[in-house]
Short mmCIF file of C-alpha atoms and ligand atoms in Angstrom, two decimals:
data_model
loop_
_atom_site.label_atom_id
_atom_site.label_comp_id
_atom_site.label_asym_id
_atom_site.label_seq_id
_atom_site.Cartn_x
_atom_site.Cartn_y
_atom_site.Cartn_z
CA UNK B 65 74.94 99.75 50.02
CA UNK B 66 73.60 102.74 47.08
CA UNK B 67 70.73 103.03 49.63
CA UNK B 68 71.61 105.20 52.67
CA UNK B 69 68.93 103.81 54.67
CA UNK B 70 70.85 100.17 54.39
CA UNK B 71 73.95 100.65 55.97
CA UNK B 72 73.96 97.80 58.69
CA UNK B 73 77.50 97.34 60.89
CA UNK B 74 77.41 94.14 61.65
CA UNK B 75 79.65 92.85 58.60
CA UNK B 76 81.69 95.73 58.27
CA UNK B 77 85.27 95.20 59.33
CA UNK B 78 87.52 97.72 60.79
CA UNK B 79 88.89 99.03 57.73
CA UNK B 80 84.63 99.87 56.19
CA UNK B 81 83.93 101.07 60.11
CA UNK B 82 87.30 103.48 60.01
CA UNK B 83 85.56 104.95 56.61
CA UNK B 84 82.03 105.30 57.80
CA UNK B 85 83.37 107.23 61.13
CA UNK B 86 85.97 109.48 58.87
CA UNK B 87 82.54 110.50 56.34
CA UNK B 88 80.71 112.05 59.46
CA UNK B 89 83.64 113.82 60.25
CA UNK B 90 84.65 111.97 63.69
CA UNK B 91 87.78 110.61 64.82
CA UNK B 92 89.40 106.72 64.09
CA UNK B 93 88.83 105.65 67.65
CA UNK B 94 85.31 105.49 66.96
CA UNK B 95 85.64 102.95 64.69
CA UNK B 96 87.09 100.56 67.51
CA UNK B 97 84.04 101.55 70.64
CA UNK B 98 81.57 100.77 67.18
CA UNK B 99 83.84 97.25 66.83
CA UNK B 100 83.57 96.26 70.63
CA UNK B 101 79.84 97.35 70.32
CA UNK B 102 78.29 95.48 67.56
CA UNK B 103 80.60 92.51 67.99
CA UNK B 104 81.35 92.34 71.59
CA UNK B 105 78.71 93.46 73.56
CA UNK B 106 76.11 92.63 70.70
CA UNK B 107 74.06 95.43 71.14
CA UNK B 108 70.83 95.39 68.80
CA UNK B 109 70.91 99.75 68.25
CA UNK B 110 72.75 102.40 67.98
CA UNK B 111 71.19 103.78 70.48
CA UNK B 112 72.35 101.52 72.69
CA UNK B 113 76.08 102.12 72.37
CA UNK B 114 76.78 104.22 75.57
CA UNK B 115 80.27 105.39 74.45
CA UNK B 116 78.90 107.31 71.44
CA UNK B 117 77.93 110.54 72.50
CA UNK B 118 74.12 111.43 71.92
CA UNK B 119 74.83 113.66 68.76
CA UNK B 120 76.78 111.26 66.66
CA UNK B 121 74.57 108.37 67.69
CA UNK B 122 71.68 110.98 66.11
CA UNK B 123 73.57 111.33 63.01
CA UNK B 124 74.47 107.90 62.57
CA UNK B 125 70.75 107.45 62.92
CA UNK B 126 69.99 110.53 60.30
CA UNK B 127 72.74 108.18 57.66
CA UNK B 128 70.32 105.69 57.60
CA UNK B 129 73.18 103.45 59.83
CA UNK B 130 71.53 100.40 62.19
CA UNK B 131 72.79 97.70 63.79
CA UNK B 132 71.91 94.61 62.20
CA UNK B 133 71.67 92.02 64.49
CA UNK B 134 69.38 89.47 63.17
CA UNK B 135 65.83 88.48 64.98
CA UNK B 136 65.64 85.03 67.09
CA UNK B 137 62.07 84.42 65.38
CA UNK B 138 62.01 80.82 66.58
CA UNK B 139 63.51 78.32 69.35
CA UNK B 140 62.80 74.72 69.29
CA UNK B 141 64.68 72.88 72.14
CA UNK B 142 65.55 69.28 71.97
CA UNK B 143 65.59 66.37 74.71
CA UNK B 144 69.26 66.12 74.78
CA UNK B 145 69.64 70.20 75.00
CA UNK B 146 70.17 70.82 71.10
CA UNK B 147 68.65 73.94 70.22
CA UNK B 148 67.55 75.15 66.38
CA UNK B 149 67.13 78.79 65.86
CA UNK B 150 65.25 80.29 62.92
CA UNK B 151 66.85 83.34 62.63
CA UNK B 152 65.27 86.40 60.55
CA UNK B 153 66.97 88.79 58.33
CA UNK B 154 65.71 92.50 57.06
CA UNK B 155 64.12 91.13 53.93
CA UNK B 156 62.10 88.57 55.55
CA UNK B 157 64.39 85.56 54.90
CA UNK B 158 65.29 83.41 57.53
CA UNK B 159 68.14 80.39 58.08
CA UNK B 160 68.10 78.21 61.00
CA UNK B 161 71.29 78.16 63.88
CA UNK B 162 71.59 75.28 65.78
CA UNK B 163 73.15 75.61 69.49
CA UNK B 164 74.90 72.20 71.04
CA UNK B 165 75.76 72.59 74.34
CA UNK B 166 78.03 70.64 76.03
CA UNK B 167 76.52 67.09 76.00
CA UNK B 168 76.65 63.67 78.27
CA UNK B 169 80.91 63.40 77.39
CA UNK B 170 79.93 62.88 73.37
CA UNK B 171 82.85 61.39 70.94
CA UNK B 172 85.96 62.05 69.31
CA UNK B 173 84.33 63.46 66.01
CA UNK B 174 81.29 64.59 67.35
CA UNK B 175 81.45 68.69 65.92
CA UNK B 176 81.52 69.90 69.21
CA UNK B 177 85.09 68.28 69.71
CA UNK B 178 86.37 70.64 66.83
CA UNK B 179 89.23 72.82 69.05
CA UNK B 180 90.24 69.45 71.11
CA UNK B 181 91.47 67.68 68.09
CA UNK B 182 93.25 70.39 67.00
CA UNK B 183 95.22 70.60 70.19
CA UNK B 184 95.94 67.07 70.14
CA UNK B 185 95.78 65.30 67.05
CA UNK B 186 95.57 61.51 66.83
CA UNK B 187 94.89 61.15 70.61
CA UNK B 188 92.35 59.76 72.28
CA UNK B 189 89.08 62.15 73.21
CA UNK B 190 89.64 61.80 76.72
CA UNK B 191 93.38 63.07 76.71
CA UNK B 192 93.02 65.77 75.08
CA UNK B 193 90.08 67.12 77.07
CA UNK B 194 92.36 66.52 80.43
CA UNK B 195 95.21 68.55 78.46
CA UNK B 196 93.70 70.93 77.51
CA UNK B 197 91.55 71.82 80.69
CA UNK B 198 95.21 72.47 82.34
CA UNK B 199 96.22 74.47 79.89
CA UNK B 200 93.40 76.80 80.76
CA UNK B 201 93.26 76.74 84.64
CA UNK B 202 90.92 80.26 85.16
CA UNK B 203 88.99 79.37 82.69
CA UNK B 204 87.95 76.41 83.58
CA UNK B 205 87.81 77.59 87.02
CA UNK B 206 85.08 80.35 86.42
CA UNK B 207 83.30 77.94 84.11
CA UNK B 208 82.66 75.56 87.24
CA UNK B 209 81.94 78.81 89.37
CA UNK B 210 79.26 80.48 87.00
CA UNK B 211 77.94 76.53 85.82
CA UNK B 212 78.09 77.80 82.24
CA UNK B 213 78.94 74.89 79.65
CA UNK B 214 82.34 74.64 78.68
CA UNK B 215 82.20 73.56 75.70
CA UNK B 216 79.58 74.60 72.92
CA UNK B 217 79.20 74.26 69.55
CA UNK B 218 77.15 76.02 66.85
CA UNK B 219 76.46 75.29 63.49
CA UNK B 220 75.82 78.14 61.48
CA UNK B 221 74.66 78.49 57.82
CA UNK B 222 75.76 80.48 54.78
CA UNK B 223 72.96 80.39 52.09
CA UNK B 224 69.06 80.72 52.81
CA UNK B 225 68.39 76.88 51.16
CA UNK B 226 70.71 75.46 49.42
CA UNK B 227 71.77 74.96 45.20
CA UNK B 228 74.03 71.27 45.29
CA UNK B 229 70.60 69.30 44.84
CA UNK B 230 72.69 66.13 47.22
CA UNK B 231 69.60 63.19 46.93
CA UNK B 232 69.62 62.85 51.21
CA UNK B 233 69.73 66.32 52.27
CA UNK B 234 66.23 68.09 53.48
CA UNK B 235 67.98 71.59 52.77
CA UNK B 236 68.77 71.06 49.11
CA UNK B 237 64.23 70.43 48.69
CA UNK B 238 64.81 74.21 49.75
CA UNK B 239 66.34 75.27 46.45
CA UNK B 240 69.12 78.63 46.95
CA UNK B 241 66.98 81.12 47.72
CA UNK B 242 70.01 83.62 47.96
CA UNK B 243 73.22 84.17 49.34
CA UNK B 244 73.77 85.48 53.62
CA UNK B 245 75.90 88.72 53.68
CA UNK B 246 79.16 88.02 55.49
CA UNK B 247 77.08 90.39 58.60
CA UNK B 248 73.82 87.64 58.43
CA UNK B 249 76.79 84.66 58.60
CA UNK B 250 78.18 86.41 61.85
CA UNK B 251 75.11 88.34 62.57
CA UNK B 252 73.96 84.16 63.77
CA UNK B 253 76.23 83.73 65.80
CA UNK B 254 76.01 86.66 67.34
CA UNK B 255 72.96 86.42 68.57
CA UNK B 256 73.22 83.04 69.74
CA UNK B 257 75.71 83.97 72.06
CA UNK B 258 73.29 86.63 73.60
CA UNK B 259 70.30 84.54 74.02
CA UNK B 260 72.86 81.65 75.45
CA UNK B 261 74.64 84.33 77.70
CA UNK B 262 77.89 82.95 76.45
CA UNK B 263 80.98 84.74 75.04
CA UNK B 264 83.86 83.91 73.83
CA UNK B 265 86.83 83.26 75.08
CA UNK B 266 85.88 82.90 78.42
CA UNK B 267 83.17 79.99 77.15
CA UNK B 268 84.79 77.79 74.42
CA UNK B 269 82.72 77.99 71.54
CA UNK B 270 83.14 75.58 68.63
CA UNK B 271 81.77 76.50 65.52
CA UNK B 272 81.18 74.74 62.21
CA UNK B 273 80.21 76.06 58.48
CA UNK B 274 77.69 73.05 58.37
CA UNK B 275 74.32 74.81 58.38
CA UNK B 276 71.98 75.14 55.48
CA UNK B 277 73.86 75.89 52.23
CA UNK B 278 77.35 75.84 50.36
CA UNK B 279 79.75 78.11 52.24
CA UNK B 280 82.00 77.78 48.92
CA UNK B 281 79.44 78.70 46.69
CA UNK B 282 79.16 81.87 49.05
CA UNK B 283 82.74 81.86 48.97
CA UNK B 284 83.99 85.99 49.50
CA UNK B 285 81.21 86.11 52.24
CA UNK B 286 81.94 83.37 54.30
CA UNK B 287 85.44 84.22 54.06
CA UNK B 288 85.05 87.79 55.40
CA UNK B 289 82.72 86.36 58.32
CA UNK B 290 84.96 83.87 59.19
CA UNK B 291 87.84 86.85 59.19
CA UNK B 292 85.64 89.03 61.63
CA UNK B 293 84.50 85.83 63.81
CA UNK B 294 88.27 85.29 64.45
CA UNK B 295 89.17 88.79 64.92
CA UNK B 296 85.98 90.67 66.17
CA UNK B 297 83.67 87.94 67.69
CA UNK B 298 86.92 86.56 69.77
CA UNK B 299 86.47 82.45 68.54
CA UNK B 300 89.38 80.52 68.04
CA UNK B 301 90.43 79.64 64.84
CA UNK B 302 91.31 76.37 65.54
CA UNK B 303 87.70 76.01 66.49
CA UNK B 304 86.25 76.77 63.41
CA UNK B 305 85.81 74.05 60.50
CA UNK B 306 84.05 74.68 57.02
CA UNK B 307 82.08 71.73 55.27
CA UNK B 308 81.90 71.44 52.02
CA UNK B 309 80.17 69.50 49.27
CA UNK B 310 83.27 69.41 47.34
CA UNK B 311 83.84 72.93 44.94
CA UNK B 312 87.14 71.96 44.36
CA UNK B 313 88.14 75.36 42.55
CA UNK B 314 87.79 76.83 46.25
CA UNK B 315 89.37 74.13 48.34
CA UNK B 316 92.35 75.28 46.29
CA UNK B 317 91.51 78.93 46.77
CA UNK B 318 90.98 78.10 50.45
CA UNK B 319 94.27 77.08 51.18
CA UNK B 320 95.81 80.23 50.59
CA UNK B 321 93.33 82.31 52.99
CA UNK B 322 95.69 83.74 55.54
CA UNK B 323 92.85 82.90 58.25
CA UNK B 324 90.96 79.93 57.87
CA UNK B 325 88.51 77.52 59.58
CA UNK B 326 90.00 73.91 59.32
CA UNK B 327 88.40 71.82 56.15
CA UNK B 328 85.74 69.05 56.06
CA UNK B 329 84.85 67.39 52.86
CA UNK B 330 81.08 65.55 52.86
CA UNK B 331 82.62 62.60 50.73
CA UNK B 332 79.45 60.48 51.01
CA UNK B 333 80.02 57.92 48.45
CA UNK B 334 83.52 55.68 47.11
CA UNK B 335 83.72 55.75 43.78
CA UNK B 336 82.17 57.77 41.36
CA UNK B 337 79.41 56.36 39.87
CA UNK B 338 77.86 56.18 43.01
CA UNK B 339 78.68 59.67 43.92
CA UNK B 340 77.34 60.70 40.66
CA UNK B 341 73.87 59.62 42.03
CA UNK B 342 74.20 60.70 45.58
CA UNK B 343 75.53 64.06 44.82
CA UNK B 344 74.93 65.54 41.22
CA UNK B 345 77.40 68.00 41.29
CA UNK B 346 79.86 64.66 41.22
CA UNK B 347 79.74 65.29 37.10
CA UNK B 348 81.32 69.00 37.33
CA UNK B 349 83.85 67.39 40.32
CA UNK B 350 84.44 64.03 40.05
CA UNK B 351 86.65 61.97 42.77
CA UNK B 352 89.94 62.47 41.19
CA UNK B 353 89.87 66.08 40.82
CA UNK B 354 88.43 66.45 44.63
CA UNK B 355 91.40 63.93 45.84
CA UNK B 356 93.87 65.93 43.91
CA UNK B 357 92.86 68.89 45.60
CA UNK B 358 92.80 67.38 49.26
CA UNK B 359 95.95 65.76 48.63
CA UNK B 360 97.48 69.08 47.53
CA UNK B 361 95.87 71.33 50.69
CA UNK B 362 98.36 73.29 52.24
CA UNK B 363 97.69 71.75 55.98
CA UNK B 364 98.72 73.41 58.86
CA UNK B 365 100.60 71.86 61.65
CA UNK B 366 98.71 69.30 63.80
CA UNK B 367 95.84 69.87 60.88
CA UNK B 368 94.12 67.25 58.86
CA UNK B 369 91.35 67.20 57.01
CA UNK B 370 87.83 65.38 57.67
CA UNK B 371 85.60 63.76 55.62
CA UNK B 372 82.33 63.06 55.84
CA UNK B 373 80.42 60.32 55.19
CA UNK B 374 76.39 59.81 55.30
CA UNK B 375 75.44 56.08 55.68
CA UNK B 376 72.64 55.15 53.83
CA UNK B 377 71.32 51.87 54.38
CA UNK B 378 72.02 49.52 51.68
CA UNK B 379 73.57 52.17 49.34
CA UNK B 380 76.89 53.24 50.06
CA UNK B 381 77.45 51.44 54.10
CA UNK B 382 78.67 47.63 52.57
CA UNK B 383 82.07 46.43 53.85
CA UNK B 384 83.08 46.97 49.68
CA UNK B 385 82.50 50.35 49.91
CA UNK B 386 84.25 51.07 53.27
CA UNK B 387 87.64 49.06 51.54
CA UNK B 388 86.77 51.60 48.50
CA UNK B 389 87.12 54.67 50.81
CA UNK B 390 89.95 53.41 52.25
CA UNK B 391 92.04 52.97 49.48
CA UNK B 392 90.85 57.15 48.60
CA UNK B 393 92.34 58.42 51.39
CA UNK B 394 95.40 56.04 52.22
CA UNK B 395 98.35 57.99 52.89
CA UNK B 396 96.13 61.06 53.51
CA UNK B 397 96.44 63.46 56.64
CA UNK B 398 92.89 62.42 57.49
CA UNK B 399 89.95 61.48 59.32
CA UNK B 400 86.79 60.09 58.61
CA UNK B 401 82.83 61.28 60.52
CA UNK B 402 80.44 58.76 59.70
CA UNK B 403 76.86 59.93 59.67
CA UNK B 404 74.14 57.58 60.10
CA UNK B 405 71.29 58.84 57.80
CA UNK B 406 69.06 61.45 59.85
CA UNK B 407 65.29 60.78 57.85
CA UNK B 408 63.20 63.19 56.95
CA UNK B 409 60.02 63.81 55.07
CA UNK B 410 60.58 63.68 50.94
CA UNK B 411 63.89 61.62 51.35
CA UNK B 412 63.61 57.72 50.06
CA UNK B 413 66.89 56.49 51.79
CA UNK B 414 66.94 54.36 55.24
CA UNK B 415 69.09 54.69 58.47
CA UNK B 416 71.72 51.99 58.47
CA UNK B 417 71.51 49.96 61.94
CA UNK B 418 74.26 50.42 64.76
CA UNK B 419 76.11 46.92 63.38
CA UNK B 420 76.34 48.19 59.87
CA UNK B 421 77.64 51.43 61.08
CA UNK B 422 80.18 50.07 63.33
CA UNK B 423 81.43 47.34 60.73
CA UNK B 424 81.78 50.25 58.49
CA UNK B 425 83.74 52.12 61.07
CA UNK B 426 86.43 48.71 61.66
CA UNK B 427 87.40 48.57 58.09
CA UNK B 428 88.61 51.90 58.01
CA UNK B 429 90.20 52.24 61.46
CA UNK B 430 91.90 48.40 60.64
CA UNK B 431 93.21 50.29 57.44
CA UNK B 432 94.65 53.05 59.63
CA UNK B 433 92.34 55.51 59.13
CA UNK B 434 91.01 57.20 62.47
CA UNK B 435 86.93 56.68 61.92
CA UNK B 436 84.66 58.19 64.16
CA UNK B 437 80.65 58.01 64.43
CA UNK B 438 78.88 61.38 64.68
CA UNK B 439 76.04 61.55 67.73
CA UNK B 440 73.18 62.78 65.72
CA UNK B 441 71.89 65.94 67.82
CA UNK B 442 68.81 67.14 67.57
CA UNK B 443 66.88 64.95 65.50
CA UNK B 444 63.57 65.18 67.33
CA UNK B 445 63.54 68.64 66.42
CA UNK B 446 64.85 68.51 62.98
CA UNK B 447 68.19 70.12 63.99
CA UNK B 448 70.38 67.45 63.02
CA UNK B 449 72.75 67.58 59.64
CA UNK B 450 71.19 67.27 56.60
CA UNK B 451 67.41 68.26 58.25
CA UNK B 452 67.40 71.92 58.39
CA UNK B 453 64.64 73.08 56.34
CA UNK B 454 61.50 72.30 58.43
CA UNK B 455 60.86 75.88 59.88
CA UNK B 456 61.61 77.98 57.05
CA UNK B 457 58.42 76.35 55.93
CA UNK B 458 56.34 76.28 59.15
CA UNK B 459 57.28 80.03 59.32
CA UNK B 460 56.90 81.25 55.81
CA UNK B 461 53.34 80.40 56.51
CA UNK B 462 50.47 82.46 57.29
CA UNK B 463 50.49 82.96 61.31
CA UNK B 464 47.52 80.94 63.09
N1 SAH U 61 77.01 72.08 51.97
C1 SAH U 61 78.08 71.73 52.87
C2 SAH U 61 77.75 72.09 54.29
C3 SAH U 61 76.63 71.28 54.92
S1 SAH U 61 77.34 70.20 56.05
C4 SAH U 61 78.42 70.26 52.70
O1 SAH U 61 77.71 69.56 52.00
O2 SAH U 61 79.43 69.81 53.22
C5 SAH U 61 76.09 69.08 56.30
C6 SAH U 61 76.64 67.67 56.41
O3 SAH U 61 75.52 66.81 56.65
C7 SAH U 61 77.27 67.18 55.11
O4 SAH U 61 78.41 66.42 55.37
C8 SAH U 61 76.19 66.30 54.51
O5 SAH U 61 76.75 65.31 53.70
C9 SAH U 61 75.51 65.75 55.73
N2 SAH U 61 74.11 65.41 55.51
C10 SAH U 61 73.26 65.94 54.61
N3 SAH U 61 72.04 65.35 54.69
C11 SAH U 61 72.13 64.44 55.69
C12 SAH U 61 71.20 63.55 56.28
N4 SAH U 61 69.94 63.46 55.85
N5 SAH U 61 71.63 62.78 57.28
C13 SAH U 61 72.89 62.87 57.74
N6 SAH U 61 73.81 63.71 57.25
C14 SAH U 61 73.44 64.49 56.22
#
């Protein structure tokens, strides 16, 4: 922020919004009407916050002070209602979003069932939706009235490309390009709630760290965004869960956050040497050291954590492995996604069939550990995990 001319407020928290009102000389309730503005009504200037008067909306101009609310530069909607987002920064970067309404009743580990396990851990998908539908009566109620979804999810990133270099991910071709501020990470979200015409809490909105890049290798940003999405943007924290490739120094760190999304670890592979080769940064972090740290997070109540697993035919999906994985996480307050390969252009693995998949899925529920299949959303468009990339280079190009 040593240039004037860059002070953006989406990002800034109450305690940075208190300062910049008390250097122009105006009073602290200002600070709260600039809160509800940038994060609540998601307005994309300053000139458009009515409850400034005309002068200090002038001088907040004269600072060099703007809102911040990144551009929608792209939409590409999918057959089963998935939309990806390529959303544009100040300098000309650009991440993708990806919006998931409400599908046709998905599955218990599906994302977008984030908040419902929460509620109601170890139960079935279909209890916990009835629960927790009574619990919120109006809610529900104006949901049916207005025909909004009930039930959304987005998946937002946290670097522009990615630096973990894992062997079936599209993102990591991208190389890190650089770090989002902790305003780009909630500056997404916001404006995916204004072009959906959603808002939370009235609409649930889920929301997962599971975009393009490391959110722990980002670590103080995604931590502040995660901080204002809970206590600005109005979503749940219980709603909120963070992937990640496995920095174990932060997992511990993470634990102690007073305010935290819940934890997913992409696990990918059962023993090490085959880790190694899926995910490189399996040398610096090897299985033991990334057990030791799940096994020591500080869960909440009714938390656990998830792992994730990419099947990749012929690789890592035989019944051996699935008894390896098993034996990881036995005695663990867990659960397992499995994630059938999504293929994309420049990666040499194959999509395991529906048999494989499910086999995969027995030996670990027969074990006792709750497995569920992820419905890959999106993937005609590129918008499912592990594909984001596609449109940062179809838009980096020269325009037609
Ligand atoms: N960097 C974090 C956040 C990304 S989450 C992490 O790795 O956890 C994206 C999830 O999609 C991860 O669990 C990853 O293992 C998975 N994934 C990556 N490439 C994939 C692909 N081609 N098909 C299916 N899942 C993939």
């Amino acid at each position: 922020m040593a240039d004037r001319s860059q002070i953006l407020l989406f990002g800034l928290d109450r305690v940075e919004l208190a300062a910049l009102v008390d250097s122009v000389g105006e009073p602290g309730y200002r600070a709260k009407q600039l809160l509800e503005a940038v994060y609540r009504q998601r307005v994309e200037s300053i000139e458009q916050i009515s409850t400034l008067s005309q002068q200090l909306r002038a001088t907040l101009a004269e600072r060099g002070v703007s809102v911040g609310l990144p551009r929608i530069e792209q939409k590409f909607v999918s057959q089963d209602g998935t939309v990806r987002y390529l959303i544009g920064f100040e300098d000309g970067q650009s991440v993708e979003t990806v919006w998931m309404p409400e599908g046709d009743g998905g599955e218990a580990g599906d994302g977008s069932e984030a908040g419902d396990e929460a509620e109601d851990p170890g139960a079935g998908t279909s209890g916990a939706k009835a629960r927790s539908e009574k619990d919120e009566p109006i809610a529900a109620l104006k949901r049916r009235a207005t025909q909004k979804p009930g039930r959304s999810t987005i998946c937002i990133s946290s670097q522009v490309g990615c630096a973990v270099d894992c062997r079936f991910c599209l993102t990591a071709l991208l190389g890190v390009k650089r770090n989002l501020t902790a305003g780009e990470i909630v500056g997404q979200v916001c404006a995916l709630l204004k072009d959906q015409k959603v808002s939370p809490p009235e609409d649930r909105i889920n929301l997962v760290f599971m975009g393009m890049g490391e959110p722990f290798l980002n670590y103080e940003n995604f931590v502040k965004a995660s901080r204002l999405l809970v206590e600005e943007v109005g979503i749940a924290e219980r709603r909120m869960t963070v992937s990640t490739a496995g920095i174990v120094p932060r997992i511990n760190d993470f634990g102690l956050e007073k305010i935290r999304p819940k934890l997913a670890i992409s696990l990918n592979a059962s023993n090490d040497e085959l880790r190694t080769r899926l995910m490189p940064l399996n040398k610096k972090w090897n299985l033991e050291m990334l057990m030791t740290a799940a096994r020591e997070y500080p869960l909440r109540a009714r938390e656990w954590i998830t792992f994730e697993y990419v099947l990749l035919g012929g690789v890592n999906d035989a019944p051996e492995n699935a008894k390896e994985v098993a034996e990881l996480l036995k005695g663990m307050r867990c659960k397992v996604n499995l994630i059938a390969l999504n293929p994309g252009p420049g990666i040499e693995f194959t999509t395991p069939g529906a048999e494989r998949v499910a086999e995969f899925q027995t030996i670990l529920r027969d074990s006792g550990i709750p497995a569920f299949v992820r419905r890959p959303r999106g993937r005609d468009i590129y918008a499912a995990c592990g594909q984001l990339k596609r449109t940062v280079e179809i838009a980096t190009a020269p325009a037609p």
